Every structure is written in structure tokens, then in C-alpha cells.
Coordinates of N, CA and C and ligand atoms in Angstrom, one line a residue:
M1 N 124.9 61.6 110.9 CA 123.7 62.4 110.8 C 123.8 63.5 109.8
H2 N 122.7 63.7 109.1 CA 122.7 64.8 108.2 C 121.3 65.4 108.2
H3 N 121.2 66.7 107.9 CA 120.0 67.4 107.9 C 119.3 67.3 106.6
T4 N 118.1 66.8 106.6 CA 117.3 66.6 105.3 C 116.5 67.9 105.1
P5 N 116.2 68.2 103.8 CA 115.4 69.4 103.6 C 114.1 69.4 104.3
A6 N 113.5 68.2 104.5 CA 112.2 68.1 105.1 C 112.3 68.5 106.6
A7 N 113.4 68.1 107.3 CA 113.6 68.5 108.7 C 113.7 70.0 108.8
T8 N 114.5 70.6 107.9 CA 114.6 72.0 107.9 C 113.3 72.8 107.8
A9 N 112.5 72.2 106.8 CA 111.2 72.9 106.6 C 110.3 72.8 107.8
S10 N 110.3 71.6 108.5 CA 109.4 71.5 109.6 C 109.8 72.4 110.8
V11 N 111.2 72.6 110.9 CA 111.6 73.6 112.0 C 111.2 75.0 111.6
A12 N 111.3 75.3 110.3 CA 111.0 76.7 109.9 C 109.5 76.9 110.1
A13 N 108.7 75.9 109.9 CA 107.2 76.0 110.0 C 106.7 76.1 111.4
F14 N 107.6 75.8 112.4 CA 107.1 75.8 113.8 C 107.0 77.2 114.3
L15 N 105.8 77.6 114.8 CA 105.5 78.9 115.2 C 106.1 79.2 116.6
M16 N 106.8 80.3 116.8 CA 107.3 80.6 118.1 C 106.7 81.9 118.6
R17 N 106.7 82.9 117.8 CA 106.3 84.2 118.3 C 105.0 84.7 117.6
I18 N 103.9 84.6 118.3 CA 102.6 85.0 117.7 C 102.1 86.3 118.3
A19 N 101.9 87.3 117.4 CA 101.3 88.5 117.8 C 99.8 88.4 117.7
V20 N 99.1 88.5 118.9 CA 97.6 88.4 118.9 C 97.0 89.8 119.1
I21 N 96.1 90.1 118.1 CA 95.4 91.4 118.2 C 93.9 91.1 118.2
S22 N 93.1 92.1 118.6 CA 91.7 91.9 118.6 C 91.0 93.3 118.7
D23 N 89.7 93.3 118.3 CA 88.9 94.5 118.5 C 89.5 95.8 118.0
I24 N 89.8 95.8 116.7 CA 90.4 96.9 116.1 C 89.4 98.1 115.9
H25 N 88.2 97.7 115.5 CA 87.1 98.6 115.5 C 87.4 99.8 114.6
S26 N 87.9 99.6 113.4 CA 88.0 100.6 112.4 C 88.9 101.8 112.8
N27 N 89.8 101.5 113.8 CA 90.7 102.6 114.3 C 92.0 102.4 113.6
L28 N 92.2 103.0 112.4 CA 93.4 102.8 111.6 C 94.7 103.3 112.3
H29 N 94.6 104.4 113.0 CA 95.8 104.9 113.7 C 96.3 104.0 114.8
A30 N 95.4 103.4 115.5 CA 95.7 102.5 116.6 C 96.3 101.2 115.9
L31 N 95.7 100.7 114.8 CA 96.2 99.5 114.2 C 97.6 99.7 113.6
E32 N 97.9 100.9 113.0 CA 99.2 101.2 112.5 C 100.3 101.2 113.6
A33 N 99.9 101.8 114.7 CA 100.9 101.9 115.8 C 101.2 100.5 116.4
V34 N 100.2 99.6 116.4 CA 100.4 98.2 116.9 C 101.2 97.5 115.9
L35 N 101.0 97.6 114.6 CA 101.7 96.9 113.6 C 103.2 97.3 113.7
T36 N 103.5 98.6 113.9 CA 104.9 99.0 114.1 C 105.5 98.3 115.3
D37 N 104.8 98.2 116.4 CA 105.3 97.6 117.6 C 105.5 96.1 117.3
I38 N 104.6 95.5 116.6 CA 104.7 94.0 116.3 C 106.0 93.8 115.4
E39 N 106.2 94.7 114.5 CA 107.4 94.5 113.6 C 108.7 94.6 114.4
A40 N 108.7 95.5 115.4 CA 109.9 95.6 116.3 C 110.1 94.4 117.1
E41 N 109.0 93.6 117.4 CA 109.2 92.4 118.2 C 109.4 91.2 117.4
A42 N 109.5 91.4 116.0 CA 109.8 90.3 115.1 C 108.9 89.1 115.3
A43 N 107.6 89.3 115.3 CA 106.6 88.2 115.4 C 106.6 87.3 114.1
D44 N 106.4 86.0 114.3 CA 106.3 85.2 113.1 C 105.0 85.3 112.4
E45 N 103.9 85.4 113.2 CA 102.6 85.5 112.6 C 101.7 86.5 113.4
I46 N 100.7 87.1 112.8 CA 99.7 87.9 113.4 C 98.4 87.2 113.4
W47 N 97.7 87.0 114.5 CA 96.4 86.5 114.6 C 95.4 87.5 115.1
C48 N 94.2 87.6 114.5 CA 93.3 88.6 114.9 C 92.0 87.9 115.4
L49 N 91.5 88.3 116.6 CA 90.4 87.6 117.2 C 89.0 88.3 116.9
G50 N 89.0 89.2 115.9 CA 87.7 89.7 115.4 C 87.4 91.1 115.9
D51 N 86.2 91.6 115.3 CA 85.8 93.0 115.4 C 86.8 93.9 114.8
V52 N 87.1 93.6 113.5 CA 88.0 94.5 112.7 C 87.3 95.8 112.5
V53 N 85.9 95.8 112.3 CA 85.2 97.0 112.1 C 84.1 97.3 113.2
G54 N 83.4 98.4 113.0 CA 82.4 98.8 114.0 C 83.0 99.9 114.9
Y55 N 82.2 100.8 115.2 CA 82.5 102.0 116.1 C 83.4 103.1 115.4
G56 N 84.4 102.7 114.7 CA 85.4 103.7 114.2 C 85.2 104.1 112.8
P57 N 86.1 105.0 112.3 CA 85.9 105.7 111.0 C 86.5 105.1 109.8
R58 N 87.4 104.1 109.9 CA 88.2 103.6 108.8 C 88.0 102.1 108.5
P59 N 86.8 101.6 108.4 CA 86.6 100.2 108.2 C 87.3 99.5 107.1
N60 N 87.3 100.2 105.9 CA 87.9 99.5 104.7 C 89.4 99.4 104.8
E61 N 90.0 100.4 105.3 CA 91.5 100.4 105.4 C 91.9 99.3 106.4
C62 N 91.2 99.2 107.6 CA 91.5 98.2 108.6 C 91.3 96.8 108.1
A63 N 90.2 96.6 107.3 CA 89.9 95.3 106.8 C 91.0 94.9 105.8
D64 N 91.4 95.8 104.9 CA 92.4 95.5 103.9 C 93.7 95.1 104.6
I65 N 94.1 95.9 105.6 CA 95.4 95.6 106.3 C 95.4 94.3 107.0
V66 N 94.3 94.0 107.8 CA 94.2 92.8 108.6 C 94.2 91.6 107.6
R67 N 93.4 91.7 106.5 CA 93.3 90.6 105.5 C 94.7 90.3 105.0
E68 N 95.5 91.4 104.7 CA 96.8 91.2 104.1 C 97.9 90.6 105.1
R69 N 97.8 91.1 106.4 CA 98.9 90.9 107.3 C 98.6 89.7 108.3
A70 N 97.4 89.4 108.6 CA 97.1 88.4 109.6 C 96.9 87.0 109.0
A71 N 97.5 86.0 109.6 CA 97.5 84.6 109.2 C 96.2 83.9 109.6
V72 N 95.6 84.4 110.7 CA 94.3 83.9 111.2 C 93.4 85.1 111.5
V73 N 92.2 85.1 111.1 CA 91.3 86.2 111.4 C 89.9 85.6 111.8
L74 N 89.4 86.0 113.0 CA 88.1 85.5 113.4 C 87.1 86.7 113.0
V75 N 85.8 86.3 113.0 CA 84.8 87.4 112.8 C 84.2 87.7 114.2
G76 N 83.9 88.9 114.4 CA 83.3 89.3 115.7 C 81.8 89.8 115.5
N77 N 81.2 90.1 116.6 CA 79.8 90.5 116.5 C 79.6 91.8 115.7
H78 N 80.5 92.7 115.8 CA 80.4 94.0 115.1 C 80.6 93.8 113.6
D79 N 81.6 92.9 113.2 CA 81.8 92.5 111.8 C 80.5 91.9 111.3
L80 N 79.9 91.0 112.0 CA 78.7 90.3 111.6 C 77.5 91.3 111.4
A81 N 77.4 92.3 112.3 CA 76.4 93.3 112.1 C 76.6 94.1 110.9
A82 N 77.9 94.4 110.6 CA 78.2 95.3 109.4 C 77.8 94.6 108.1
I83 N 77.9 93.2 108.1 CA 77.5 92.5 106.8 C 76.1 91.9 106.9
G84 N 75.3 92.3 107.9 CA 73.9 91.9 107.9 C 73.7 90.5 108.4
K85 N 74.7 89.9 109.0 CA 74.5 88.5 109.5 C 74.1 88.5 111.0
L86 N 74.0 89.7 111.6 CA 73.5 89.8 113.0 C 72.7 91.0 113.1
P87 N 71.5 90.9 113.7 CA 70.6 92.0 113.8 C 71.1 93.1 114.8
T88 N 71.0 94.3 114.5 CA 71.5 95.4 115.4 C 70.5 95.6 116.5
S89 N 69.4 94.9 116.5 CA 68.5 95.0 117.7 C 69.1 94.4 118.9
D90 N 70.1 93.6 118.8 CA 70.9 93.1 119.9 C 71.9 94.0 120.5
F91 N 72.1 95.2 119.8 CA 73.2 96.1 120.2 C 72.6 97.3 121.0
G92 N 73.5 97.9 121.8 CA 73.1 99.2 122.4 C 72.9 100.2 121.4
P93 N 72.3 101.4 121.7 CA 72.0 102.4 120.7 C 73.2 103.0 119.9
L94 N 74.3 103.2 120.6 CA 75.5 103.8 120.0 C 76.1 102.7 119.1
A95 N 76.2 101.5 119.6 CA 76.8 100.4 118.8 C 75.9 100.2 117.5
A96 N 74.6 100.2 117.7 CA 73.7 100.0 116.5 C 73.9 101.2 115.5
E97 N 74.0 102.4 116.0 CA 74.2 103.5 115.1 C 75.5 103.4 114.3
S98 N 76.5 103.0 115.0 CA 77.8 102.9 114.3 C 77.8 101.7 113.4
A99 N 77.0 100.6 113.7 CA 76.9 99.4 112.9 C 76.2 99.8 111.6
H100 N 75.2 100.6 111.6 CA 74.5 101.1 110.4 C 75.4 101.9 109.6
W101 N 76.2 102.8 110.2 CA 77.2 103.7 109.5 C 78.2 102.8 108.8
T102 N 78.7 101.8 109.5 CA 79.7 100.9 109.0 C 79.2 100.1 107.8
A103 N 77.9 99.6 107.9 CA 77.3 98.8 106.8 C 77.3 99.6 105.5
G104 N 77.0 100.9 105.7 CA 76.9 101.8 104.5 C 78.3 102.2 104.0
A105 N 79.3 102.2 104.8 CA 80.7 102.6 104.4 C 81.5 101.5 103.9
L106 N 81.2 100.2 104.3 CA 82.0 99.1 103.9 C 81.9 98.8 102.4
G107 N 83.1 98.6 101.8 CA 83.2 98.3 100.4 C 82.7 96.8 100.2
E108 N 82.3 96.5 98.9 CA 81.9 95.2 98.6 C 83.0 94.1 98.8
E109 N 84.2 94.5 98.4 CA 85.3 93.6 98.6 C 85.6 93.2 100.0
Q110 N 85.5 94.3 100.9 CA 85.7 94.1 102.3 C 84.6 93.3 102.9
A111 N 83.4 93.6 102.5 CA 82.2 92.8 103.1 C 82.3 91.4 102.6
T112 N 82.7 91.1 101.4 CA 82.8 89.7 100.9 C 83.8 89.0 101.7
W113 N 84.9 89.6 102.0 CA 85.9 89.0 102.8 C 85.4 88.6 104.2
L114 N 84.8 89.6 104.9 CA 84.3 89.4 106.2 C 83.3 88.2 106.3
R115 N 82.5 88.0 105.2 CA 81.5 86.9 105.1 C 82.2 85.6 105.1
T116 N 83.5 85.5 104.8 CA 84.2 84.2 104.8 C 84.7 83.8 106.1
L117 N 84.6 84.6 107.1 CA 85.3 84.4 108.4 C 84.4 83.7 109.4
E118 N 85.0 83.0 110.3 CA 84.3 82.2 111.4 C 84.7 82.9 112.8
P119 N 83.9 82.7 113.8 CA 84.2 83.3 115.1 C 85.1 82.5 116.0
S120 N 85.5 81.3 115.5 CA 86.5 80.5 116.3 C 87.4 79.8 115.4
A121 N 88.6 79.4 116.0 CA 89.6 78.6 115.2 C 90.4 77.8 116.2
T122 N 91.1 76.8 115.7 CA 92.0 76.0 116.5 C 93.3 75.9 115.8
R123 N 94.4 76.1 116.5 CA 95.8 75.8 116.1 C 96.4 74.9 117.1
E124 N 97.6 74.3 116.7 CA 98.2 73.4 117.7 C 98.5 74.0 119.0
G125 N 97.8 73.5 120.0 CA 98.1 74.1 121.4 C 97.3 75.3 121.7
L126 N 96.5 75.8 120.8 CA 95.7 77.0 121.1 C 94.3 76.9 120.5
E127 N 93.3 77.4 121.3 CA 91.9 77.6 120.8 C 91.7 79.1 120.8
L128 N 91.0 79.5 119.7 CA 90.8 81.0 119.5 C 89.3 81.2 119.4
Y129 N 88.8 82.2 120.2 CA 87.4 82.6 120.1 C 87.2 84.1 120.1
H130 N 86.3 84.6 119.4 CA 86.0 86.1 119.5 C 85.5 86.3 120.9
G131 N 84.4 85.7 121.3 CA 83.8 85.9 122.6 C 84.3 84.9 123.6
S132 N 83.8 83.7 123.5 CA 84.1 82.6 124.4 C 84.0 81.3 123.7
A133 N 84.4 80.2 124.4 CA 84.3 78.9 123.9 C 82.8 78.5 123.8
R134 N 82.0 78.9 124.9 CA 80.6 78.5 124.9 C 79.8 79.3 123.9
D135 N 80.1 80.5 123.7 CA 79.4 81.4 122.8 C 80.4 82.3 122.1
P136 N 81.0 81.8 120.9 CA 82.1 82.5 120.3 C 81.7 83.9 119.8
V137 N 80.4 84.2 119.6 CA 80.0 85.5 119.1 C 79.7 86.5 120.3
W138 N 79.0 86.0 121.3 CA 78.4 87.0 122.2 C 78.9 87.0 123.7
E139 N 79.4 85.8 124.2 CA 79.7 85.8 125.6 C 81.0 86.6 126.0
Y140 N 80.9 87.4 127.0 CA 82.0 88.2 127.5 C 82.7 87.4 128.7
V141 N 84.0 87.2 128.6 CA 84.7 86.6 129.7 C 85.3 87.7 130.5
L142 N 84.5 88.0 131.6 CA 84.9 89.1 132.5 C 84.9 88.8 134.0
S143 N 84.6 87.5 134.3 CA 84.6 87.1 135.7 C 85.3 85.8 135.8
E144 N 85.8 85.5 137.0 CA 86.5 84.2 137.2 C 85.6 83.1 137.0
D145 N 84.3 83.2 137.3 CA 83.4 82.1 137.1 C 83.3 81.7 135.6
V146 N 83.1 82.8 134.8 CA 82.9 82.5 133.4 C 84.2 82.0 132.7
A147 N 85.4 82.6 133.2 CA 86.7 82.1 132.7 C 86.8 80.6 133.0
L148 N 86.5 80.2 134.2 CA 86.7 78.8 134.6 C 85.7 77.9 133.8
E149 N 84.5 78.3 133.7 CA 83.5 77.5 132.9 C 84.0 77.4 131.5
N150 N 84.7 78.4 130.9 CA 85.2 78.2 129.5 C 86.5 77.4 129.5
L151 N 87.3 77.4 130.5 CA 88.4 76.6 130.6 C 88.0 75.1 130.7
E152 N 86.9 74.9 131.4 CA 86.4 73.5 131.5 C 85.8 72.9 130.3
V153 N 85.4 73.7 129.3 CA 84.8 73.2 128.1 C 85.9 73.2 126.9
T154 N 87.1 73.5 127.3 CA 88.2 73.5 126.3 C 89.3 72.6 126.8
T155 N 90.2 72.3 125.9 CA 91.3 71.4 126.3 C 92.7 72.0 125.9
A156 N 92.8 73.0 125.0 CA 94.1 73.5 124.6 C 94.8 74.1 125.8
P157 N 96.2 74.0 125.8 CA 96.9 74.7 126.9 C 96.6 76.2 126.9
I158 N 96.4 76.8 125.8 CA 96.1 78.3 125.8 C 94.8 78.6 125.0
V159 N 93.9 79.3 125.7 CA 92.6 79.7 125.1 C 92.7 81.2 124.9
L160 N 92.5 81.7 123.7 CA 92.5 83.1 123.4 C 91.1 83.6 123.2
V161 N 90.8 84.7 123.8 CA 89.5 85.3 123.6 C 89.7 86.8 123.5
G162 N 88.7 87.5 122.8 CA 88.7 88.9 122.6 C 87.4 89.5 123.2
H163 N 86.8 90.4 122.5 CA 85.4 90.9 122.6 C 85.1 91.8 123.8
S164 N 85.8 91.6 125.0 CA 85.5 92.4 126.2 C 86.3 93.7 126.1
H165 N 87.4 93.7 125.3 CA 88.3 94.9 125.2 C 89.1 95.1 126.5
V166 N 89.2 94.1 127.3 CA 89.9 94.1 128.6 C 91.0 93.0 128.6
A167 N 92.3 93.5 128.7 CA 93.4 92.5 128.7 C 93.4 91.6 129.9
L168 N 93.4 90.3 129.7 CA 93.4 89.4 130.8 C 94.4 88.3 130.7
A169 N 94.9 87.8 131.8 CA 95.7 86.6 131.9 C 95.3 85.8 133.1
L170 N 94.6 84.6 132.8 CA 94.2 83.8 133.9 C 94.8 82.4 133.8
S171 N 95.3 81.8 134.8 CA 95.9 80.5 134.8 C 95.0 79.5 135.6
W172 N 95.0 78.3 135.1 CA 94.2 77.2 135.8 C 95.1 76.0 135.8
D173 N 95.5 75.6 137.0 CA 96.4 74.4 137.2 C 95.6 73.1 137.5
G174 N 94.2 73.2 137.4 CA 93.4 72.1 137.8 C 92.8 72.2 139.2
E175 N 93.4 73.1 139.9 CA 92.9 73.4 141.3 C 92.6 74.8 141.6
T176 N 93.5 75.7 141.1 CA 93.4 77.1 141.4 C 93.4 78.0 140.2
L177 N 92.4 78.9 140.2 CA 92.4 79.9 139.1 C 93.1 81.2 139.6
D178 N 94.1 81.6 138.8 CA 95.0 82.7 139.3 C 95.1 83.7 138.2
G179 N 95.5 84.9 138.6 CA 95.7 86.0 137.6 C 94.5 86.9 137.5
G180 N 94.4 87.7 136.5 CA 93.3 88.6 136.3 C 93.7 89.6 135.2
L181 N 93.4 90.9 135.5 CA 93.8 92.0 134.6 C 95.2 91.9 134.2
A182 N 95.5 92.2 133.0 CA 96.9 92.2 132.5 C 97.3 93.5 132.0
H183 N 97.9 94.3 132.8 CA 98.3 95.7 132.4 C 99.4 95.7 131.4
G184 N 99.6 96.8 130.7 CA 100.8 96.9 129.8 C 102.1 96.6 130.5
G185 N 102.9 95.7 129.9 CA 104.2 95.4 130.6 C 104.1 94.1 131.3
T186 N 102.9 93.5 131.5 CA 102.8 92.2 132.2 C 103.4 91.1 131.4
E187 N 104.2 90.3 132.0 CA 104.7 89.1 131.4 C 104.3 87.9 132.2
V188 N 103.8 86.8 131.6 CA 103.5 85.6 132.4 C 104.2 84.4 131.8
D189 N 104.5 83.4 132.6 CA 105.0 82.1 132.2 C 103.9 81.2 131.9
T190 N 103.7 80.8 130.7 CA 102.5 80.0 130.3 C 102.8 78.5 130.4
S191 N 103.9 78.1 130.9 CA 104.2 76.7 131.1 C 103.6 76.2 132.5
G192 N 103.3 75.0 132.6 CA 102.9 74.5 133.9 C 101.4 74.7 134.3
A193 N 100.7 75.3 133.5 CA 99.2 75.5 133.7 C 98.5 75.8 132.4
R194 N 97.2 75.7 132.4 CA 96.5 76.2 131.2 C 96.2 77.7 131.4
W195 N 96.0 78.4 130.3 CA 95.8 79.9 130.4 C 94.7 80.3 129.5
L196 N 93.9 81.3 130.0 CA 93.0 82.0 129.2 C 93.5 83.4 129.1
I197 N 93.7 83.9 127.8 CA 94.3 85.1 127.6 C 93.5 86.0 126.6
N198 N 93.3 87.3 127.0 CA 92.7 88.3 126.2 C 93.7 89.3 125.9
P199 N 94.0 89.6 124.7 CA 95.0 90.6 124.4 C 94.6 92.1 124.7
G200 N 93.3 92.3 125.0 CA 92.8 93.6 125.1 C 92.4 94.1 123.7
S201 N 92.1 95.4 123.6 CA 91.6 95.9 122.3 C 92.6 96.9 121.7
V202 N 92.8 96.7 120.3 CA 93.6 97.7 119.6 C 92.9 99.0 119.5
G203 N 91.6 99.0 119.1 CA 91.0 100.3 118.7 C 90.0 100.9 119.7
Q204 N 89.7 100.2 120.8 CA 88.8 100.8 121.8 C 89.0 100.2 123.1
P205 N 90.2 100.4 123.8 CA 90.4 99.7 125.1 C 89.4 100.2 126.1
R206 N 89.1 99.2 127.0 CA 88.1 99.5 128.1 C 88.6 99.2 129.5
D207 N 89.9 99.2 129.6 CA 90.5 98.9 131.0 C 91.2 100.2 131.5
S208 N 90.7 101.3 131.2 CA 91.2 102.6 131.7 C 92.6 103.0 131.2
D209 N 93.1 102.2 130.3 CA 94.4 102.6 129.6 C 94.1 102.8 128.2
A210 N 94.2 104.1 127.7 CA 93.7 104.4 126.4 C 94.6 103.9 125.3
R211 N 95.8 103.4 125.6 CA 96.8 103.0 124.6 C 96.3 101.7 124.0
A212 N 96.7 101.5 122.7 CA 96.3 100.3 122.0 C 97.0 99.0 122.6
G213 N 96.2 97.9 122.7 CA 96.7 96.7 123.3 C 96.9 95.6 122.4
W214 N 97.9 94.7 122.7 CA 98.1 93.4 122.0 C 99.0 92.6 122.9
V215 N 99.0 91.3 122.5 CA 99.9 90.4 123.3 C 100.8 89.6 122.4
L216 N 102.0 89.4 122.8 CA 103.0 88.5 122.1 C 103.0 87.2 122.8
I217 N 102.7 86.1 122.2 CA 102.7 84.8 122.7 C 103.9 84.0 122.2
D218 N 104.8 83.7 123.0 CA 106.0 82.9 122.6 C 105.8 81.5 123.0
T219 N 105.4 80.6 122.0 CA 105.1 79.2 122.4 C 106.3 78.4 122.7
D220 N 107.5 78.9 122.2 CA 108.7 78.1 122.4 C 109.3 78.5 123.8
A221 N 109.3 79.7 124.2 CA 109.8 80.2 125.5 C 108.7 80.0 126.6
G222 N 107.4 79.8 126.2 CA 106.4 79.6 127.2 C 106.1 80.9 127.9
R223 N 106.0 82.0 127.1 CA 105.7 83.3 127.8 C 104.7 84.1 127.0
A224 N 104.0 84.9 127.7 CA 103.0 85.9 127.0 C 103.4 87.3 127.6
A225 N 103.6 88.2 126.7 CA 103.9 89.6 127.0 C 102.9 90.6 126.5
F226 N 102.3 91.3 127.5 CA 101.2 92.2 127.2 C 101.8 93.6 126.9
R227 N 101.4 94.1 125.7 CA 102.0 95.4 125.2 C 100.9 96.4 125.1
R228 N 101.3 97.7 125.4 CA 100.4 98.8 125.2 C 101.2 99.9 124.4
V229 N 100.5 100.4 123.4 CA 101.2 101.3 122.4 C 100.4 102.6 122.3
P230 N 101.1 103.8 122.5 CA 100.4 105.1 122.3 C 100.1 105.3 120.8
Y231 N 99.0 106.0 120.5 CA 98.7 106.3 119.1 C 98.0 107.7 119.1
P232 N 98.0 108.4 117.9 CA 97.3 109.7 117.9 C 95.8 109.6 118.0
I233 N 95.3 109.5 119.3 CA 93.9 109.4 119.5 C 93.1 110.5 118.9
D234 N 93.7 111.7 119.0 CA 93.0 112.9 118.4 C 92.7 112.8 116.9
Q235 N 93.6 112.1 116.2 CA 93.3 111.9 114.8 C 92.1 111.0 114.5
T236 N 92.1 109.9 115.3 CA 90.9 109.0 115.1 C 89.6 109.7 115.5
Q237 N 89.7 110.5 116.6 CA 88.5 111.3 117.0 C 88.0 112.3 116.0
A238 N 89.0 113.0 115.3 CA 88.7 113.9 114.3 C 88.0 113.3 113.1
E239 N 88.5 112.1 112.7 CA 87.9 111.3 111.6 C 86.5 110.8 112.0
M240 N 86.2 110.5 113.3 CA 84.9 110.0 113.7 C 83.9 111.2 113.6
R241 N 84.4 112.4 114.1 CA 83.5 113.6 114.0 C 83.2 113.9 112.6
A242 N 84.2 113.9 111.7 CA 84.0 114.2 110.3 C 83.0 113.2 109.7
A243 N 83.0 112.0 110.1 CA 82.1 110.9 109.6 C 80.7 111.0 110.2
G244 N 80.5 111.8 111.2 CA 79.2 111.9 111.9 C 78.9 110.8 112.8
L245 N 79.9 110.1 113.3 CA 79.7 109.0 114.2 C 79.4 109.6 115.6
P246 N 78.7 108.8 116.5 CA 78.3 109.4 117.8 C 79.5 110.0 118.6
E247 N 79.3 111.2 119.1 CA 80.4 111.9 119.9 C 80.9 111.0 121.1
D248 N 80.0 110.4 121.7 CA 80.4 109.6 122.9 C 81.4 108.5 122.5
L249 N 81.3 107.9 121.3 CA 82.2 106.9 120.9 C 83.6 107.5 120.6
A250 N 83.7 108.8 120.3 CA 84.9 109.5 120.1 C 85.6 109.8 121.4
T251 N 84.8 110.4 122.4 CA 85.4 110.8 123.6 C 85.9 109.7 124.5
R252 N 85.2 108.5 124.4 CA 85.6 107.4 125.3 C 87.0 106.9 124.9
L253 N 87.4 107.1 123.7 CA 88.7 106.6 123.3 C 89.9 107.2 124.2
A254 N 89.7 108.5 124.5 CA 90.7 109.2 125.3 C 90.8 108.7 126.7
R255 N 89.6 108.1 127.2 CA 89.6 107.7 128.6 C 89.9 106.2 128.7
G256 N 89.9 105.5 127.6 CA 90.1 104.1 127.6 C 89.0 103.3 128.3
V257 N 87.8 103.7 128.0 CA 86.6 103.0 128.6 C 85.6 102.6 127.5
Ligands
ZN301 ZN1 84.7 94.5 120.0

């Protein structure tokens, strides 16, 4: 037996450790903290489930970094609003105000890039959606019923969703739906069942933990590890106030809601 160059290449191309991020929302300090944590975990690739911009003060820097660093990037509802592909009449008043601010602040190069993105993607063994499989742009997966309905219309062993800003790990073995909220430090065995996983939000967490969230999926070991990373929230808040973004969007960051 001898090792051919082709065999070596196929082994090298097999993904093992995927860092999944979502809902960055123009929060540069949160994104930088998460990228430092991802580097420490030696992930093979970074995948982003969308909403790179909206709400926060640094849309162009976040877009440039995600474009350069992530191998897969989905588009989210806030990204679509910022490039005029989704009407802000569907948004709440604060989200609409920040969407208009973002549309004005977004550079042409960043807007052009966002226009190329789709709200869903498929990779071997994984399906990726910003919102859900049924509605990749708008549906929130926040209940067991909605999670199950979305597992029923998908087939991949692991379904990744973002959009709700709440970290989730739900398993389905064909009979029982198990799991729920995935706090920082949660690790789950992804073998032996199908999983619906939300990494939580980098830039605007809403599960009462203000730290930036992401998840490391190890497809070889069959494990998912939920991470939370502290970042200088006060710096992002100061930038939001300087930009004239709504005060409520700044204060909520410190509460993780
Ligand atoms: Zn979002």
C-alpha cells in the first residue's frame, strides 16, 4: 500500500471543526472577541448564518471581516433591509430606524457583496438557514413545535439556524424531541440523532447572557460545543451613541436581551 497525492488531498479537505457564527449585527468588538476565541480552538472553517449588519455601529468593518474570514455566509433579514431587498415596514420601529441608518452607512463594496448572498446553504451532512427551513428569511425557531416541523422538512443530520439570537440544541431521534436552550459551556453528542442547532448571536444575544455566542461543531468527533465570550460592551455602546442609533438598542446589549 502506498499513499497517493489524491488520497492525501481528500483527507485534508475533510472538514472536522467548523466554527458557526450568526447575527453579528455590526458589533465589531463582539466579532473580534469571537474570532480570537475561534483561533484558540483551531477551527478549520468559519460559517456565518447571516445578519452581519443591522442594529450596531460598525457595518462595513464587520462585512469586510466576515467576507474575508468565513467560508460560508448566509444573508439575513437585516442584511436584506440594508440593501433595499426587504421593506422595513416589516420591522419593528427600532429595527427599522437602525436599518435606515445602516443603509446610509453601508459602503458600495459591502452592499454589493451582501447582494450576492442567499439565506440558505447545504454542505455535506448539514443544512444552513438564517431563519428556518420553511422560511429562511423570517421564521423564528423558538418553540419545540416549530423545531420539530423544521426537522420534518429537512433531511441532514445537523440543521443550523440563526435569527432568534438564542442558542439552542435540540435532538430528534425519530420519536422524542430533546434538549432546548444551550448555555455557554454546553457540549452535546451529535451522533445517534438529528440535531437542530442555533449558535446564538455574536452581536446582540437575547438569552440573558450578554456575552458573544458561537458554536464549534466537530463533525469527526460528533460533538457541538457552545461558547460564550466576554467583549467590551461599553465600547460598542459608546459607538452606537456617537452614531445616533436608538438608545434602547445600546442598553439592551448589557442585559443580553
Ligand atoms: Zn438577527
